[in-house]
Short mmCIF file of C-alpha atoms and ligand atoms in Angstrom, two decimals:
data_model
loop_
_atom_site.label_atom_id
_atom_site.label_comp_id
_atom_site.label_asym_id
_atom_site.label_seq_id
_atom_site.Cartn_x
_atom_site.Cartn_y
_atom_site.Cartn_z
CA MET F 42 0.11 24.96 -20.89
CA GLN F 43 3.61 24.40 -22.34
CA ARG F 44 5.03 21.04 -21.30
CA ALA F 45 8.71 20.16 -21.62
CA VAL F 46 8.32 16.50 -20.73
CA TYR F 47 7.73 15.13 -24.23
CA ASP F 48 9.86 15.25 -27.38
CA ALA F 49 8.99 14.78 -31.07
CA GLU F 50 9.05 10.99 -30.79
CA HIS F 51 6.52 11.06 -27.96
CA GLU F 52 4.26 13.44 -29.87
CA ALA F 53 4.34 11.20 -32.98
CA TYR F 54 3.40 8.30 -30.75
CA ARG F 55 0.59 10.40 -29.27
CA ASP F 56 -0.93 10.79 -32.75
CA SER F 57 -1.17 7.02 -33.19
CA VAL F 58 -2.59 6.63 -29.67
CA ARG F 59 -5.21 9.28 -30.40
CA ARG F 60 -6.29 7.39 -33.52
CA PHE F 61 -6.48 4.17 -31.52
CA VAL F 62 -8.64 5.80 -28.84
CA ALA F 63 -10.96 7.37 -31.44
CA THR F 64 -11.50 4.16 -33.40
CA GLU F 65 -11.11 1.31 -30.89
CA VAL F 66 -12.38 2.81 -27.65
CA VAL F 67 -14.74 5.77 -27.99
CA PRO F 68 -17.33 4.01 -30.21
CA HIS F 69 -17.59 1.10 -27.72
CA ARG F 70 -17.57 2.83 -24.33
CA GLU F 71 -21.31 2.90 -23.77
CA ARG F 72 -21.74 -0.73 -24.76
CA TRP F 73 -18.90 -1.84 -22.49
CA GLU F 74 -20.31 0.14 -19.58
CA ALA F 75 -23.71 -1.47 -20.10
CA ALA F 76 -22.13 -4.93 -20.33
CA GLY F 77 -19.97 -4.29 -17.24
CA ARG F 78 -16.78 -5.33 -18.99
CA VAL F 79 -14.76 -4.55 -22.08
CA ASP F 80 -14.43 -6.93 -25.04
CA ARG F 81 -11.26 -8.96 -25.07
CA GLU F 82 -10.82 -7.56 -28.57
CA LEU F 83 -9.84 -4.22 -26.98
CA PHE F 84 -6.67 -5.82 -25.64
CA ARG F 85 -5.87 -7.45 -28.99
CA ALA F 86 -6.36 -4.13 -30.75
CA ALA F 87 -4.13 -2.38 -28.22
CA GLY F 88 -1.53 -5.13 -28.59
CA LYS F 89 -1.60 -4.82 -32.36
CA VAL F 90 -0.55 -1.17 -32.25
CA GLY F 91 2.05 -1.79 -29.56
CA LEU F 92 0.39 -0.15 -26.56
CA LEU F 93 0.61 -3.04 -24.12
CA GLY F 94 4.25 -4.02 -24.09
CA ILE F 95 6.32 -0.89 -24.47
CA SER F 96 8.68 -1.94 -21.69
CA ALA F 97 8.79 -5.64 -22.65
CA PRO F 98 11.88 -6.98 -24.44
CA GLU F 99 11.78 -6.88 -28.24
CA GLU F 100 12.49 -10.63 -28.47
CA HIS F 101 9.05 -11.19 -26.93
CA GLY F 102 7.25 -8.70 -29.16
CA GLY F 103 7.64 -5.67 -26.89
CA GLY F 104 9.03 -2.23 -27.55
CA GLY F 105 12.17 -2.70 -25.45
CA ASN F 106 11.70 0.82 -24.14
CA ALA F 107 11.55 1.53 -20.42
CA ASP F 108 10.46 5.16 -20.92
CA PHE F 109 7.22 5.39 -18.93
CA ARG F 110 6.27 8.62 -20.72
CA PHE F 111 4.89 6.47 -23.55
CA ASN F 112 2.56 4.79 -21.07
CA ALA F 113 1.55 8.18 -19.71
CA ILE F 114 0.49 9.29 -23.20
CA LEU F 115 -2.10 6.51 -23.45
CA ASN F 116 -3.58 7.57 -20.11
CA GLU F 117 -3.63 11.23 -21.15
CA GLU F 118 -5.34 10.49 -24.46
CA LEU F 119 -7.97 8.30 -22.82
CA GLY F 120 -8.60 11.16 -20.39
CA ALA F 121 -8.88 13.71 -23.18
CA ALA F 122 -11.51 11.54 -24.91
CA ASP F 123 -13.62 11.08 -21.73
CA VAL F 124 -13.10 7.33 -21.67
CA LEU F 125 -10.35 6.93 -19.07
CA GLY F 126 -12.74 6.64 -16.15
CA ALA F 127 -14.82 3.89 -17.73
CA GLY F 128 -12.27 1.39 -16.40
CA LEU F 129 -10.81 -0.29 -19.45
CA GLY F 130 -8.16 -2.36 -17.69
CA LEU F 131 -5.42 -1.30 -20.11
CA SER F 132 -3.50 0.61 -17.47
CA LEU F 133 -3.72 -2.36 -15.14
CA GLN F 134 -2.19 -4.51 -17.87
CA ALA F 135 0.46 -2.16 -19.27
CA ASP F 136 1.42 0.14 -16.38
CA ILE F 137 0.84 -2.02 -13.33
CA ALA F 138 0.97 -5.79 -13.93
CA LEU F 139 3.28 -6.14 -16.94
CA PRO F 140 6.30 -4.64 -15.10
CA TYR F 141 6.20 -7.54 -12.62
CA LEU F 142 6.68 -9.96 -15.52
CA VAL F 143 9.27 -7.84 -17.30
CA ASP F 144 11.36 -7.41 -14.16
CA HIS F 145 11.04 -10.78 -12.46
CA CYS F 146 10.37 -13.53 -15.02
CA THR F 147 13.00 -16.16 -15.62
CA PRO F 148 13.90 -16.54 -19.31
CA GLU F 149 11.59 -19.57 -19.46
CA GLN F 150 8.68 -17.66 -17.88
CA ALA F 151 9.27 -14.65 -20.11
CA ALA F 152 9.09 -16.85 -23.22
CA ARG F 153 5.93 -18.52 -21.87
CA TRP F 154 3.97 -15.42 -20.87
CA LEU F 155 5.27 -12.22 -22.41
CA PRO F 156 4.41 -12.72 -26.10
CA GLY F 157 0.73 -13.32 -25.27
CA VAL F 158 0.55 -10.42 -22.82
CA VAL F 159 2.22 -7.99 -25.21
CA ALA F 160 -0.09 -9.06 -28.05
CA GLY F 161 -3.16 -8.62 -25.85
CA GLU F 162 -4.02 -12.31 -26.20
CA ALA F 163 -3.40 -12.89 -22.50
CA ILE F 164 -5.03 -10.46 -20.05
CA LEU F 165 -3.40 -9.82 -16.68
CA ALA F 166 -4.79 -9.23 -13.22
CA LEU F 167 -2.85 -8.41 -10.07
CA ALA F 168 -4.45 -9.91 -6.97
CA MET F 169 -3.22 -8.55 -3.66
CA THR F 170 -6.35 -7.36 -1.83
CA GLU F 171 -8.44 -9.73 0.26
CA PRO F 172 -11.74 -9.26 2.09
CA GLY F 173 -9.76 -8.80 5.34
CA ALA F 174 -6.60 -7.12 4.04
CA GLY F 175 -6.31 -4.10 1.76
CA SER F 176 -4.00 -1.34 2.96
CA ASP F 177 -2.30 -3.84 5.23
CA VAL F 178 -0.98 -6.13 2.50
CA ALA F 179 1.15 -8.08 4.96
CA ALA F 180 -2.07 -9.33 6.60
CA ILE F 181 -3.16 -11.41 3.59
CA THR F 182 -4.12 -14.99 4.39
CA THR F 183 -4.22 -16.67 0.96
CA ARG F 184 -2.00 -19.65 1.52
CA ALA F 185 0.33 -21.47 -0.87
CA VAL F 186 1.71 -24.75 0.46
CA ARG F 187 4.56 -26.42 -1.39
CA ASP F 188 3.75 -29.98 -2.50
CA GLY F 189 6.54 -31.45 -4.64
CA GLU F 190 6.76 -29.48 -7.87
CA HIS F 191 3.57 -27.54 -7.12
CA TYR F 192 2.08 -25.07 -4.70
CA VAL F 193 -1.46 -25.67 -3.47
CA VAL F 194 -3.27 -22.34 -3.17
CA ASN F 195 -6.29 -21.57 -0.98
CA GLY F 196 -7.86 -18.19 -0.32
CA THR F 197 -9.99 -15.34 -1.59
CA LYS F 198 -9.10 -12.07 -3.30
CA THR F 199 -11.46 -9.16 -3.76
CA PHE F 200 -11.81 -5.92 -5.76
CA ILE F 201 -9.61 -7.37 -8.51
CA THR F 202 -9.49 -5.37 -11.75
CA ASN F 203 -9.70 -7.45 -14.96
CA ALA F 204 -10.93 -10.35 -12.81
CA LEU F 205 -13.44 -11.68 -15.32
CA ASN F 206 -11.27 -11.28 -18.41
CA ALA F 207 -7.95 -12.30 -16.87
CA ASP F 208 -5.95 -15.24 -18.20
CA LEU F 209 -2.99 -14.80 -15.85
CA VAL F 210 -3.40 -13.66 -12.26
CA ILE F 211 -0.30 -12.44 -10.45
CA THR F 212 -1.34 -13.52 -6.97
CA ALA F 213 0.10 -12.51 -3.61
CA VAL F 214 0.22 -15.57 -1.35
CA LYS F 215 1.63 -16.51 2.03
CA THR F 216 4.24 -19.22 1.61
CA ASP F 217 5.39 -18.85 5.22
CA PRO F 218 2.60 -17.46 7.44
CA ALA F 219 4.90 -17.21 10.46
CA ALA F 220 7.32 -14.86 8.69
CA GLY F 221 5.06 -11.81 8.26
CA ARG F 222 5.92 -9.77 5.20
CA LYS F 223 8.94 -12.02 4.60
CA GLY F 224 6.53 -14.92 4.12
CA ILE F 225 4.77 -13.41 1.08
CA SER F 226 5.46 -14.64 -2.45
CA LEU F 227 4.03 -13.99 -5.90
CA LEU F 228 2.59 -16.81 -7.97
CA VAL F 229 1.27 -16.50 -11.51
CA VAL F 230 -1.97 -18.49 -11.61
CA GLU F 231 -3.47 -19.41 -14.98
CA ALA F 232 -7.21 -18.88 -14.94
CA ASP F 233 -7.95 -22.31 -16.40
CA ARG F 234 -6.49 -24.20 -13.43
CA ALA F 235 -8.85 -26.51 -11.52
CA GLY F 236 -10.12 -24.88 -8.33
CA PHE F 237 -9.76 -21.31 -9.60
CA ARG F 238 -13.10 -19.51 -9.71
CA ARG F 239 -14.24 -15.98 -10.42
CA GLY F 240 -17.02 -14.31 -8.45
CA ALA F 241 -19.78 -12.21 -9.97
CA LYS F 242 -18.84 -8.75 -11.15
CA LEU F 243 -19.07 -6.36 -8.22
CA ALA F 244 -21.61 -3.53 -8.61
CA LYS F 245 -19.62 -0.31 -8.35
CA VAL F 246 -20.70 3.34 -8.28
CA GLY F 247 -18.39 4.14 -11.21
CA GLN F 248 -15.86 2.63 -13.63
CA HIS F 249 -18.72 0.59 -15.04
CA ALA F 250 -16.71 -1.06 -17.82
CA ALA F 251 -14.23 -2.50 -15.31
CA ASP F 252 -14.82 -6.17 -14.53
CA THR F 253 -13.89 -5.84 -10.86
CA ALA F 254 -14.67 -9.06 -9.00
CA GLU F 255 -13.66 -11.55 -6.35
CA LEU F 256 -11.39 -14.49 -7.11
CA PHE F 257 -11.53 -17.81 -5.27
CA PHE F 258 -8.73 -20.35 -4.94
CA ASP F 259 -9.76 -23.81 -3.73
CA ASP F 260 -6.85 -26.24 -3.67
CA VAL F 261 -5.49 -24.79 -6.91
CA ARG F 262 -2.36 -26.68 -7.91
CA VAL F 263 0.09 -24.21 -9.41
CA PRO F 264 3.48 -25.37 -10.76
CA ALA F 265 6.42 -24.13 -8.71
CA ALA F 266 7.74 -22.93 -12.07
CA ASN F 267 5.11 -20.15 -11.82
CA LEU F 268 6.77 -18.53 -8.80
CA LEU F 269 7.65 -14.95 -9.72
CA GLY F 270 10.94 -13.87 -8.19
CA GLU F 271 12.20 -15.57 -5.07
CA GLU F 272 10.01 -17.19 -2.45
CA GLY F 273 9.47 -14.77 0.44
CA ARG F 274 10.29 -11.67 -1.63
CA GLY F 275 6.76 -10.92 -2.84
CA PHE F 276 6.05 -8.09 -0.41
CA TYR F 277 9.20 -6.23 -1.42
CA LEU F 278 8.50 -6.71 -5.13
CA MET F 279 5.03 -5.23 -4.63
CA MET F 280 6.36 -2.27 -2.67
CA ASN F 281 8.94 -1.57 -5.39
CA HIS F 282 6.35 -1.64 -8.15
CA LEU F 283 3.82 0.50 -6.31
CA SER F 284 5.72 3.72 -7.09
CA GLN F 285 5.09 3.35 -10.82
CA GLU F 286 1.48 2.35 -10.12
CA ARG F 287 1.05 5.51 -8.05
CA LEU F 288 2.61 7.67 -10.72
CA ALA F 289 0.24 6.10 -13.27
CA VAL F 290 -2.74 7.01 -11.10
CA ALA F 291 -1.36 10.55 -10.68
CA VAL F 292 -1.08 10.87 -14.47
CA GLN F 293 -4.68 9.68 -14.80
CA ALA F 294 -6.00 11.98 -12.07
CA THR F 295 -4.26 14.97 -13.60
CA ALA F 296 -5.55 14.10 -17.08
CA GLN F 297 -9.09 13.82 -15.74
CA ALA F 298 -8.83 17.08 -13.80
CA ARG F 299 -7.51 18.86 -16.88
CA ARG F 300 -10.32 17.48 -18.99
CA ALA F 301 -12.88 18.48 -16.35
CA TYR F 302 -11.56 22.03 -16.46
CA GLU F 303 -11.85 22.07 -20.28
CA LEU F 304 -15.40 20.76 -20.15
CA CYS F 305 -16.33 23.40 -17.60
CA ALA F 306 -14.65 26.24 -19.50
CA GLU F 307 -16.60 25.28 -22.66
CA TYR F 308 -19.86 24.93 -20.76
CA ALA F 309 -19.40 28.26 -18.96
CA LYS F 310 -19.18 30.00 -22.33
CA SER F 311 -22.24 28.39 -23.90
CA ARG F 312 -24.69 28.11 -20.98
CA GLU F 313 -26.62 31.26 -20.20
CA ALA F 314 -28.49 32.33 -17.08
CA PHE F 315 -30.06 35.72 -16.37
CA GLY F 316 -29.15 36.75 -19.93
CA SER F 317 -25.38 36.12 -19.61
CA PRO F 318 -23.00 33.18 -20.04
CA ILE F 319 -22.56 31.60 -16.61
CA GLY F 320 -18.78 32.09 -16.96
CA SER F 321 -19.35 35.84 -16.81
CA PHE F 322 -20.39 35.63 -13.14
CA GLN F 323 -17.41 36.37 -10.95
CA HIS F 324 -17.89 33.35 -8.73
CA ASN F 325 -17.78 30.96 -11.69
CA ARG F 326 -14.79 32.74 -13.21
CA PHE F 327 -12.97 32.31 -9.92
CA VAL F 328 -13.92 28.62 -9.79
CA LEU F 329 -12.53 28.17 -13.30
CA ALA F 330 -9.42 30.19 -12.45
CA GLU F 331 -8.77 27.93 -9.46
CA MET F 332 -9.35 24.76 -11.48
CA LYS F 333 -6.93 25.91 -14.17
CA THR F 334 -4.27 27.03 -11.70
CA GLU F 335 -4.34 23.92 -9.55
CA THR F 336 -4.44 21.57 -12.51
CA GLU F 337 -1.45 23.18 -14.17
CA ILE F 338 0.53 23.09 -10.94
CA ALA F 339 -0.32 19.40 -10.56
CA GLN F 340 0.75 18.78 -14.15
CA SER F 341 4.13 20.40 -13.54
CA TYR F 342 4.80 18.14 -10.57
CA VAL F 343 3.65 15.01 -12.39
CA ASP F 344 5.79 15.94 -15.39
CA ARG F 345 8.82 16.31 -13.15
CA LEU F 346 8.24 12.81 -11.80
CA LEU F 347 7.70 11.45 -15.32
CA LEU F 348 11.08 12.85 -16.32
CA ALA F 349 12.70 11.47 -13.17
CA HIS F 350 11.13 8.05 -13.84
CA SER F 351 12.37 8.08 -17.44
CA ARG F 352 15.89 8.45 -15.96
CA GLY F 353 15.24 5.59 -13.50
CA GLU F 354 15.06 8.02 -10.56
CA LEU F 355 11.45 7.87 -9.38
CA ASP F 356 11.38 8.42 -5.62
CA ALA F 357 8.78 6.42 -3.65
CA VAL F 358 7.91 9.33 -1.35
CA GLU F 359 7.48 11.72 -4.26
CA ALA F 360 5.29 9.17 -6.03
CA ALA F 361 3.14 8.99 -2.88
CA GLN F 362 2.96 12.80 -2.77
CA ALA F 363 1.87 12.95 -6.41
CA LYS F 364 -0.68 10.19 -5.91
CA TRP F 365 -2.54 11.63 -2.96
CA TRP F 366 -2.42 15.25 -4.04
CA THR F 367 -3.49 14.82 -7.65
CA THR F 368 -6.28 12.39 -6.82
CA GLU F 369 -7.69 14.66 -4.12
CA LEU F 370 -7.36 17.57 -6.57
CA CYS F 371 -9.19 15.63 -9.27
CA GLN F 372 -12.10 15.06 -6.92
CA ARG F 373 -12.27 18.74 -5.98
CA VAL F 374 -12.15 19.82 -9.61
CA VAL F 375 -14.70 17.29 -10.80
CA ASP F 376 -17.06 18.01 -7.92
CA ARG F 377 -16.98 21.75 -8.63
CA GLY F 378 -17.45 20.92 -12.30
CA VAL F 379 -20.68 19.08 -11.53
CA GLN F 380 -21.92 22.13 -9.62
CA LEU F 381 -21.00 24.44 -12.48
CA HIS F 382 -23.02 22.29 -14.89
CA GLY F 383 -26.13 22.61 -12.71
CA GLY F 384 -28.69 19.83 -13.23
CA TYR F 385 -26.92 18.66 -16.36
CA GLY F 386 -23.92 17.88 -14.20
CA TYR F 387 -25.97 15.14 -12.57
CA MET F 388 -26.96 13.50 -15.86
CA ALA F 389 -24.96 10.40 -16.76
CA GLU F 390 -24.82 11.40 -20.43
CA TYR F 391 -22.60 14.34 -19.45
CA PRO F 392 -18.89 13.47 -19.20
CA ILE F 393 -18.52 15.62 -16.08
CA ALA F 394 -21.11 13.47 -14.28
CA ARG F 395 -19.33 10.27 -15.26
CA ALA F 396 -15.99 11.75 -14.21
CA TRP F 397 -17.50 12.47 -10.78
CA THR F 398 -18.38 8.83 -10.07
CA ASP F 399 -15.54 7.26 -12.07
CA SER F 400 -12.74 9.23 -10.42
CA ARG F 401 -13.94 8.72 -6.83
CA ILE F 402 -11.94 5.51 -6.47
CA GLN F 403 -8.63 7.20 -7.22
CA THR F 404 -7.97 8.25 -3.62
CA ILE F 405 -8.55 4.66 -2.51
CA TYR F 406 -6.85 2.21 -4.86
CA ALA F 407 -3.09 1.96 -5.38
CA GLY F 408 -2.82 3.01 -1.72
CA THR F 409 -5.27 5.33 0.01
CA THR F 410 -4.60 9.01 0.66
CA GLU F 411 -4.08 8.17 4.32
CA VAL F 412 -1.52 5.47 3.53
CA MET F 413 0.28 7.89 1.17
CA LYS F 414 0.52 10.40 4.02
CA GLU F 415 1.86 7.66 6.30
CA ILE F 416 4.60 6.91 3.75
CA ILE F 417 5.47 10.60 3.45
CA GLY F 418 5.22 11.16 7.20
CA ARG F 419 7.51 8.24 7.99
CA SER F 420 10.14 9.66 5.65
CA LEU F 421 10.29 12.89 7.68
CA GLY F 422 12.39 11.26 10.38
CA PHE F 423 10.34 12.16 13.46
C1 LIG P 299 -12.47 -0.39 -8.29
C2 LIG P 299 -11.37 -1.03 -7.50
C3 LIG P 299 -10.34 -1.66 -8.16
C4 LIG P 299 -9.33 -2.30 -7.45
N1 LIG P 299 -8.38 -3.03 -8.11
C5 LIG P 299 -7.53 -3.81 -7.40
C6 LIG P 299 -6.67 -4.75 -8.06
O1 LIG P 299 -6.66 -4.86 -9.29
N2 LIG P 299 -5.87 -5.53 -7.29
C7 LIG P 299 -5.84 -5.44 -5.93
O2 LIG P 299 -5.09 -6.18 -5.30
N3 LIG P 299 -6.65 -4.57 -5.27
C8 LIG P 299 -7.49 -3.76 -5.97
N4 LIG P 299 -8.34 -2.89 -5.33
C9 LIG P 299 -8.30 -2.81 -3.86
C10 LIG P 299 -7.72 -1.52 -3.33
O3 LIG P 299 -6.36 -1.44 -3.60
C11 LIG P 299 -8.07 -1.45 -1.84
O4 LIG P 299 -9.46 -1.23 -1.74
C12 LIG P 299 -7.29 -0.37 -1.11
O5 LIG P 299 -5.93 -0.73 -1.01
C13 LIG P 299 -7.84 -0.11 0.29
O6 LIG P 299 -7.95 -1.30 1.01
P1 LIG P 299 -9.32 -1.63 1.77
O7 LIG P 299 -10.43 -1.44 0.80
O8 LIG P 299 -9.20 -2.95 2.41
O9 LIG P 299 -9.45 -0.50 2.86
P2 LIG P 299 -8.81 -0.54 4.34
O10 LIG P 299 -7.38 -0.90 4.24
O11 LIG P 299 -9.68 -1.36 5.20
O12 LIG P 299 -8.92 0.98 4.76
C14 LIG P 299 -10.14 1.55 5.28
C15 LIG P 299 -9.82 2.99 5.70
O13 LIG P 299 -8.83 2.99 6.72
C16 LIG P 299 -7.75 3.81 6.32
N5 LIG P 299 -6.48 3.26 6.81
C17 LIG P 299 -5.98 2.02 6.66
N6 LIG P 299 -4.76 1.93 7.21
C18 LIG P 299 -4.48 3.16 7.72
C19 LIG P 299 -3.36 3.72 8.43
N7 LIG P 299 -2.28 2.99 8.69
N8 LIG P 299 -3.45 5.03 8.80
C20 LIG P 299 -4.54 5.77 8.51
N9 LIG P 299 -5.63 5.30 7.88
C21 LIG P 299 -5.59 4.01 7.47
C22 LIG P 299 -7.76 3.81 4.80
O14 LIG P 299 -7.07 4.94 4.29
C23 LIG P 299 -9.25 3.82 4.53
O15 LIG P 299 -9.72 5.14 4.61
C24 LIG P 299 -9.33 -2.23 -6.02
C25 LIG P 299 -10.36 -1.55 -5.36
C26 LIG P 299 -11.39 -0.99 -6.07
C27 LIG P 299 -12.52 -0.36 -5.32
#
């Protein structure tokens, strides 16, 4: 499929990303999945070649480039190499958490945190979800009480990506429980603070290299100087940043769907049944035709949003549309891909089988399909 979204500079960048994925990721995937987390060295290696801080200011080691298409390329190349779904935490760092720091740090905070984050020395987590509050972020109960020049934080977060490796946790807290969403603030909590504790890695059905876990805050004293943005503005900061997060997931879902189609097309040529390649049976040809068609249509829409975002014009409703539709599509494509592979499609050594379990989360995190439809529905003015 011809794509008009990238220019020569992007494609040159893609070459270096492809080399990075081939040398620093692919050889380690199985080991990281078995260990249940990636090596911290992955982040340092990504930092070294400039993958983690594209949008960060140059004075702090970043690329000074707000063009999200560069971020998209990393996701696409990880997808093409069958390692995106392992759950590496790079997207969480570069696409999702870093923008909070880039957009809302004071100059002092930026100097304190950004160089380490961009270099991959400091790993980020973003902790919104709690055992009792996921989709309904405003219902969080983690409390931060001001005490002189500190906040004292108490509460529990769950399902947090990068939880075991994280050095800095951007944490959603209630600073004014009576004020609803206007009482939410963001605090950056260093993982070596007294009273901060990580739970055991949660056993997931997929994304086995992702160190998803609970985080516990017991009277953690956090300097007021770690407040990100204004007190009481945290909910709005999160809502603003979710559009890019949703576009990132749409890029990933589309990359995984495209890769699933390629895997199936190759398999349908080489696998024979009843004396013919399985792709020669009309049903399977139609399945492949549908996969190809739907994936290319999804790609066109995602590319349009990537271009819009590169101009600073990403629309929240369109990001929600892309998120729910591409992630549901990815699941359809991958599920049919498993079927097309027969018994081999159920074997973990086959990328299509891993894609099936790894991609299942996509319709849930970064806002569920149902929440996306709520956002879209509310915009219709009924
Ligand atoms: C692998 C993984 C990684 C994650 N990483 C992070 C992370 O790094 N940081 C973080 O903060 N969180 C993270 N999450 C949490 C994730 O964002 C939440 O699981 C998600 O937002 C859904 O919240 P919930 O699980 O509480 O489900 P609930 O909100 O309880 O939803 C349950 C069901 O009800 C539906 N529902 C809820 N509200 C509505 C409504 N208004 N209308 C219709 N249906 C509705 C939902 O769509 C869903 O089907 C992660 C989760 C997983 C599994």
